[in-house]
Short mmCIF file of C-alpha atoms in Angstrom, two decimals:
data_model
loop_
_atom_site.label_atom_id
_atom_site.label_comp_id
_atom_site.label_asym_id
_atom_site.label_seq_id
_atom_site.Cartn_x
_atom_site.Cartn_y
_atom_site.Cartn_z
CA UNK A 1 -24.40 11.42 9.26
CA UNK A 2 -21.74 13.42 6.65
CA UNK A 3 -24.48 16.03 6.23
CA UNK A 4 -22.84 18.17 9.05
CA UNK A 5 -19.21 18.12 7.61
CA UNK A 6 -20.09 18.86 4.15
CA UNK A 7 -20.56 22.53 4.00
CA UNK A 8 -16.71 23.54 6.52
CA UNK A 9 -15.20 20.99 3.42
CA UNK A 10 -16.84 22.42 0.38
CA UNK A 11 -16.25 26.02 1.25
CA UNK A 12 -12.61 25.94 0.42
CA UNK A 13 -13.43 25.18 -2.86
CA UNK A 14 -15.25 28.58 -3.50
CA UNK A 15 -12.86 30.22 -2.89
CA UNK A 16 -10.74 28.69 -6.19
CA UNK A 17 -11.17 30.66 -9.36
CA UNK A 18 -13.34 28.53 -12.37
CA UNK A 19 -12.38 27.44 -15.45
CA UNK A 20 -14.28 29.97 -17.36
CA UNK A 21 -12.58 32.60 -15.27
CA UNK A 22 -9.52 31.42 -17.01
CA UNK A 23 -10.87 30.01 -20.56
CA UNK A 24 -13.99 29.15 -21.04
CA UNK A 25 -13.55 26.76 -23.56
CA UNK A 26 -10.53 24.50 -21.33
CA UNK A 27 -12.16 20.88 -20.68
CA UNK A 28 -8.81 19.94 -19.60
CA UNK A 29 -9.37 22.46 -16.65
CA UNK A 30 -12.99 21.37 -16.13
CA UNK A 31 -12.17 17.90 -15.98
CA UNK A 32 -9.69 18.86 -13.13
CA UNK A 33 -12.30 20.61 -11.18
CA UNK A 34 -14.87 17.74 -11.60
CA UNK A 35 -12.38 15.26 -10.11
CA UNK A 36 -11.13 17.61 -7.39
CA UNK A 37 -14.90 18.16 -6.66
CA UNK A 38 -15.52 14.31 -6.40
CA UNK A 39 -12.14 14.08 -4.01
CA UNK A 40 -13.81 16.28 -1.90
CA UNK A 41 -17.12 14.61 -1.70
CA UNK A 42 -15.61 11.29 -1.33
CA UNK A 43 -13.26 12.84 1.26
CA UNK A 44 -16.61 13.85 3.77
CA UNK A 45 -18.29 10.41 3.44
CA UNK A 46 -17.88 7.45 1.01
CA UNK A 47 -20.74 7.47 -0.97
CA UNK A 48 -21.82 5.60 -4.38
CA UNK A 49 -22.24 6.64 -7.96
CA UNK A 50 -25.60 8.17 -8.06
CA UNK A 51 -24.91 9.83 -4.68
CA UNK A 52 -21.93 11.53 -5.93
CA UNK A 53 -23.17 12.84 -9.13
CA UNK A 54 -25.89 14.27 -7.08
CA UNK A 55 -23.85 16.25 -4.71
CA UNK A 56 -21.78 17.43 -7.06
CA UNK A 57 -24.24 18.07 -9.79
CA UNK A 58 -22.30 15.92 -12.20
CA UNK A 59 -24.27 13.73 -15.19
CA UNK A 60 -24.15 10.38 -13.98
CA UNK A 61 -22.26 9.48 -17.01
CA UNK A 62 -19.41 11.72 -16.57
CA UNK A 63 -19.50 11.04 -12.59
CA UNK A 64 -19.01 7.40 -13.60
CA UNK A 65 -16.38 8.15 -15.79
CA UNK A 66 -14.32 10.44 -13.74
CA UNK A 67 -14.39 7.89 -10.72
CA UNK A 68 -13.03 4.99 -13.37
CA UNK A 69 -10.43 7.22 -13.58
CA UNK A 70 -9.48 7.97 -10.26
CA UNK A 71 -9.68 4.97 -8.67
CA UNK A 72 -7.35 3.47 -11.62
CA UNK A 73 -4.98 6.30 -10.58
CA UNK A 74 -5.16 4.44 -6.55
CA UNK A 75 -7.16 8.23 -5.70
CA UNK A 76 -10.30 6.34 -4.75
CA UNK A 77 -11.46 2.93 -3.64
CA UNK A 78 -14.81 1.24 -4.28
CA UNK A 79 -16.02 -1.38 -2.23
CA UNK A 80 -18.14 -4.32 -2.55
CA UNK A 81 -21.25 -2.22 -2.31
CA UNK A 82 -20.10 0.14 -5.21
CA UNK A 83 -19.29 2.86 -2.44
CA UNK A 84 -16.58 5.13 -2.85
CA UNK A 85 -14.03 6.29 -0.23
CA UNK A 86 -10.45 8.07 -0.48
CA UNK A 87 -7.79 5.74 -1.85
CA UNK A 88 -3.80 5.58 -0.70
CA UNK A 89 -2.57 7.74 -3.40
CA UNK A 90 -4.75 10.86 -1.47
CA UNK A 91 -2.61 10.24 1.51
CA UNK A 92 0.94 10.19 0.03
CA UNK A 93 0.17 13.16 -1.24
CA UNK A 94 -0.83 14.61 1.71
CA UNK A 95 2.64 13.03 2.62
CA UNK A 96 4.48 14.74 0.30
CA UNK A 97 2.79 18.14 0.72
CA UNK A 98 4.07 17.96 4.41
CA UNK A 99 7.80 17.99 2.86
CA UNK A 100 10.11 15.28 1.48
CA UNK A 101 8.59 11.83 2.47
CA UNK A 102 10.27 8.97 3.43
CA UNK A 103 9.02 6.00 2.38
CA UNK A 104 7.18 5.07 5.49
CA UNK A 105 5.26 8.04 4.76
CA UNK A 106 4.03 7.38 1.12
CA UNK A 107 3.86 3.28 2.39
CA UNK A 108 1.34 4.46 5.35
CA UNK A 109 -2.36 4.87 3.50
CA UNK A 110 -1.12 1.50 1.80
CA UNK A 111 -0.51 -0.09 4.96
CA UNK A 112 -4.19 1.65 6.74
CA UNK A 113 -5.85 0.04 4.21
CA UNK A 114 -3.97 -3.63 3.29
CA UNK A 115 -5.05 -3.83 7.36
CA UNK A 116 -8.50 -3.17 7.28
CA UNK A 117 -8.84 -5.48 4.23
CA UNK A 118 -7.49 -8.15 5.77
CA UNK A 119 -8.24 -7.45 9.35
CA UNK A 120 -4.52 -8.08 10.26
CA UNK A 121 -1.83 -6.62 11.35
CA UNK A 122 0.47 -5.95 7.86
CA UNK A 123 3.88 -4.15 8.23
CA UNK A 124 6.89 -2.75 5.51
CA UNK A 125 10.55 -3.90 6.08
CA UNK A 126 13.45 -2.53 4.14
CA UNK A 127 16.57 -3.75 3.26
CA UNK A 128 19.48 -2.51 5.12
CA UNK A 129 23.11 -4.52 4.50
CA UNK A 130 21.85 -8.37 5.02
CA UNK A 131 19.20 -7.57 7.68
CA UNK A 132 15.04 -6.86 6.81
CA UNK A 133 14.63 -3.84 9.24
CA UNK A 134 10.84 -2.96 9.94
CA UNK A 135 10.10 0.82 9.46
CA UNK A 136 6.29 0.66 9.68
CA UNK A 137 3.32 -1.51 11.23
CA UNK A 138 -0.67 -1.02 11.05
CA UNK A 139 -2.14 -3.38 13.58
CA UNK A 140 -5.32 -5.30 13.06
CA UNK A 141 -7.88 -3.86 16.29
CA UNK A 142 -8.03 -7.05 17.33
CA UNK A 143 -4.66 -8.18 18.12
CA UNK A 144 -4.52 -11.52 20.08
CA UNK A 145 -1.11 -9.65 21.89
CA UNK A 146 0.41 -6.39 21.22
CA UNK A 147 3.93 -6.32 19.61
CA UNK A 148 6.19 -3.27 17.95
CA UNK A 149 8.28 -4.37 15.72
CA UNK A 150 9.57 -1.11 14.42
CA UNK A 151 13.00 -1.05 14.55
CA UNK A 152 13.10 -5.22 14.73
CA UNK A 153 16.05 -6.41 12.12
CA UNK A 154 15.52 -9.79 11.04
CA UNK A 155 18.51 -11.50 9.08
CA UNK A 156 17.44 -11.90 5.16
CA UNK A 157 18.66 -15.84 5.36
CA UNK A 158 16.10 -15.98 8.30
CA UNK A 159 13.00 -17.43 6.98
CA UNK A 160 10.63 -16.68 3.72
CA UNK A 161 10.26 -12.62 4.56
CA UNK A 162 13.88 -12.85 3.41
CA UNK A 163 13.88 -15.05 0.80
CA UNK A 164 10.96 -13.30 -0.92
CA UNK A 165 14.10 -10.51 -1.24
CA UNK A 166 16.81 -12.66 -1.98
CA UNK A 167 14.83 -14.17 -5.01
CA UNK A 168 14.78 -10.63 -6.99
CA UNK A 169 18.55 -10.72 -6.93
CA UNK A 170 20.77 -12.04 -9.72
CA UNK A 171 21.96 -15.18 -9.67
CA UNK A 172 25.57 -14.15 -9.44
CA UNK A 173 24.35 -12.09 -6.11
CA UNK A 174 22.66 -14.69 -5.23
CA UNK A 175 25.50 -17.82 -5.82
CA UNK A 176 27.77 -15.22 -4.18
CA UNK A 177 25.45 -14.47 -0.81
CA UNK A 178 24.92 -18.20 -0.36
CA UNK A 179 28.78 -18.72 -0.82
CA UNK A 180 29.53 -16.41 2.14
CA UNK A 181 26.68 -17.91 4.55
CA UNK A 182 28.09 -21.49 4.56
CA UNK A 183 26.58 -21.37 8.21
CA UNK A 184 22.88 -21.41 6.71
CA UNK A 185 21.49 -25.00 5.99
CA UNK A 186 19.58 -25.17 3.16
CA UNK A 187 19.86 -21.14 1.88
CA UNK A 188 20.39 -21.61 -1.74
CA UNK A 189 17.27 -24.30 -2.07
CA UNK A 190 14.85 -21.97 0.06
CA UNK A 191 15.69 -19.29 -1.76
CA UNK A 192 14.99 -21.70 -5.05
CA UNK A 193 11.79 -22.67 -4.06
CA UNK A 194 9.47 -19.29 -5.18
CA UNK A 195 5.96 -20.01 -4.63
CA UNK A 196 3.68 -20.22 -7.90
CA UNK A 197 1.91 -17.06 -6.33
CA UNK A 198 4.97 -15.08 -5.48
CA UNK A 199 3.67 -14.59 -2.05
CA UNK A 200 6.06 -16.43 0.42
CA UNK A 201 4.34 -18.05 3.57
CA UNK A 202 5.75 -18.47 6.93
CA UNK A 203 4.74 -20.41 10.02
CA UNK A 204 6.72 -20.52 13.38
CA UNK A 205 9.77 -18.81 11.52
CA UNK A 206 9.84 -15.48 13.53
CA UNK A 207 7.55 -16.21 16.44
CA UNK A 208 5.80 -19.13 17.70
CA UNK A 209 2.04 -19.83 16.19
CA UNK A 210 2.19 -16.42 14.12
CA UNK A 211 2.04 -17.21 10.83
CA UNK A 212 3.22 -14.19 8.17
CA UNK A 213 2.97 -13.96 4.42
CA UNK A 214 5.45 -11.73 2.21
CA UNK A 215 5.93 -10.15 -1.47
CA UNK A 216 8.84 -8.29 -2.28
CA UNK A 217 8.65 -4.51 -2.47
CA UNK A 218 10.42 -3.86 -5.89
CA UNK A 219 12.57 -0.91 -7.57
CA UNK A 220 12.70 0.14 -10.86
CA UNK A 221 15.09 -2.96 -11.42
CA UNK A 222 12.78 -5.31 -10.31
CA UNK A 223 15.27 -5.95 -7.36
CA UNK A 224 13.82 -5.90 -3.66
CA UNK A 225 14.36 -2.59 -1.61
CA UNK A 226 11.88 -4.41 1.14
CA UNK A 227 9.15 -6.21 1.93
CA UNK A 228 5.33 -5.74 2.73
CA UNK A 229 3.86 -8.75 4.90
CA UNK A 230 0.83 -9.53 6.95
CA UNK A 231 0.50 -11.69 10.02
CA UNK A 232 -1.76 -13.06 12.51
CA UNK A 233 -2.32 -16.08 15.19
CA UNK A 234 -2.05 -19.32 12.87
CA UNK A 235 -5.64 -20.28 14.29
CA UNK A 236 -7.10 -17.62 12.35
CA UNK A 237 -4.67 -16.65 10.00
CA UNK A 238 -5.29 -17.88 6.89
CA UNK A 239 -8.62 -18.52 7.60
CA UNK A 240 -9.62 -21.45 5.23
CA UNK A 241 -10.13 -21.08 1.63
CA UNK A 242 -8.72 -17.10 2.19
CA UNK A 243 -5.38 -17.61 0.90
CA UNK A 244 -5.74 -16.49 -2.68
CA UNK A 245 -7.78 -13.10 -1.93
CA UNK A 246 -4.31 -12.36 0.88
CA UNK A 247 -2.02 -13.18 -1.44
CA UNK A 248 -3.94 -11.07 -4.29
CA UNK A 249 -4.24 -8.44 -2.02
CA UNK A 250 -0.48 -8.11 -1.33
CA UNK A 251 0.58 -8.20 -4.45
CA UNK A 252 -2.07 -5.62 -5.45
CA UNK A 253 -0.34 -3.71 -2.60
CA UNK A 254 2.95 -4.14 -2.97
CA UNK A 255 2.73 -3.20 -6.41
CA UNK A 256 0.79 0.04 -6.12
CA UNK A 257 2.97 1.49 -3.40
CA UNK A 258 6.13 0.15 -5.46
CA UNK A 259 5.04 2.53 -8.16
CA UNK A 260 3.94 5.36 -5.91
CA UNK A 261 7.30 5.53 -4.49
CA UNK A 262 8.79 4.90 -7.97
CA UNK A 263 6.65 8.04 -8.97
CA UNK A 264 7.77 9.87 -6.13
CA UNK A 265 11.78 9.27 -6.47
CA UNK A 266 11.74 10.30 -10.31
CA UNK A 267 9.82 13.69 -9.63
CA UNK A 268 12.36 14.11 -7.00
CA UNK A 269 15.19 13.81 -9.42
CA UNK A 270 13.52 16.13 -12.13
CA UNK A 271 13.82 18.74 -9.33
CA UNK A 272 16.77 18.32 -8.28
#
């Protein structure tokens, strides 16, 4: 069924000069080709190993070792049948190609495909002043009822989501937030209580039977800048026994977008 897409994708390709145009002896350079070749192959349909070192002509060996290295570097994914498909890092640089992306941009292949692992809805909030502001959302396509929250601010004392932010501060920040939001019962022992897996739970805190989970979105610091979360209907979400493989894939997430932005901001600054 890719068959019919391969040969309009390939052709750009041609048209880029080889290695041994420029030194024939440059297996830097040929590496570079190899991989781009195997982007583009995985770009027209995710296929496995043996697939890919066929249609691109590649010894399985170096096919193999190529795709280690690209899907350590987030460029592809493999799944559970050893097929291989375009990973997030593909589309933030698409992102950035289009001009200077915001963070919403780099966080959106992240967010396509936290969703379709988890077959929820997952979103990214940010911190702005003492509110959680969601910038982006991916919904599951089976919501139970359809709800934007881009643009929703949430206060950070309301509820895990904001605690999982408040516990990457200081404790000086921290003694000195909780001073100033005397109005908050119990602030300075939910922000105590971190969860063992780092992934803070929520149910009935932002909307009745929804149940979210949350893991900080972390700087260079290690301090919060946001949040990346997934929730669903608490009938179905967790389902049972599925709460370790959410929770690992959030963090996973969280921590591969963290360092594509990360990436992102310091190549910004060596321009500038």
């Amino acid at each position: 069924m890719c068959e019919a897409n391969i040969t309009a994708i390939r052709e750009p390709m041609d048209n880029f000069p080889h290695s041994g145009n420029v030194c024939g002896n440059m297996a830097g350079v040929k590496s570079v080709e190899r991989a781009i070749s195997l982007l583009v192959e995985v770009g027209v349909c995710p296929r496995g190993l043996v697939d890919l070192a066929e249609a691109t002509g590649l010894p399985t060996s170096t096919t193999a070792r190529l795709l280690a290295t690209l899907e350590d570097l987030d460029a592809v994914r493999r799944d559970d049948d050893g097929r291989y498909s375009l990973g997030p890092t593909v589309g933030a640089l698409a992102a950035a190609e289009r001009g200077e992306p915001r963070l919403r941009d780099i966080a959106q292949p992240y967010l396509e495909e936290l969703a379709l692992t988890l077959d929820e809805a997952v979103g990214l909030s940010v911190v702005s002043g003492e509110d959680n502001v969601t910038i982006s959302q991916v919904d599951t396509p089976r919501p139970v009822q359809a709800e934007n929250w881009q643009g929703t601010r949430w206060p950070i004392t309301q509820g895990p989501a904001g605690y999982a932010v408040l516990s990457t501060w200081s404790a000086p920040d921290v003694a000195d937030f909780v001073r100033r939001h005397p109005e908050v019962e119990g602030l300075a022992q939910g922000i105590a209580a971190k969860p063992a897996s780092g992934v803070w739970w929520s149910v009935d805190h932002y909307v009745d039977g929804l149940t979210s989970a949350s893991v900080p979105l972390l700087d260079t610091d290690g301090v919060a800048m946001g949040a990346l979360y997934a929730y669903g209907p608490s009938y179905r979400f967790p389902l049972p026994g599925a709460g370790p493989q959410i929770e690992a894939a959030l963090k996973d997430h969280a921590r591969h977008l963290a360092r594509a932005w990360q990436q992102r901001a310091a190549r910004t600054l060596e321009a500038g």
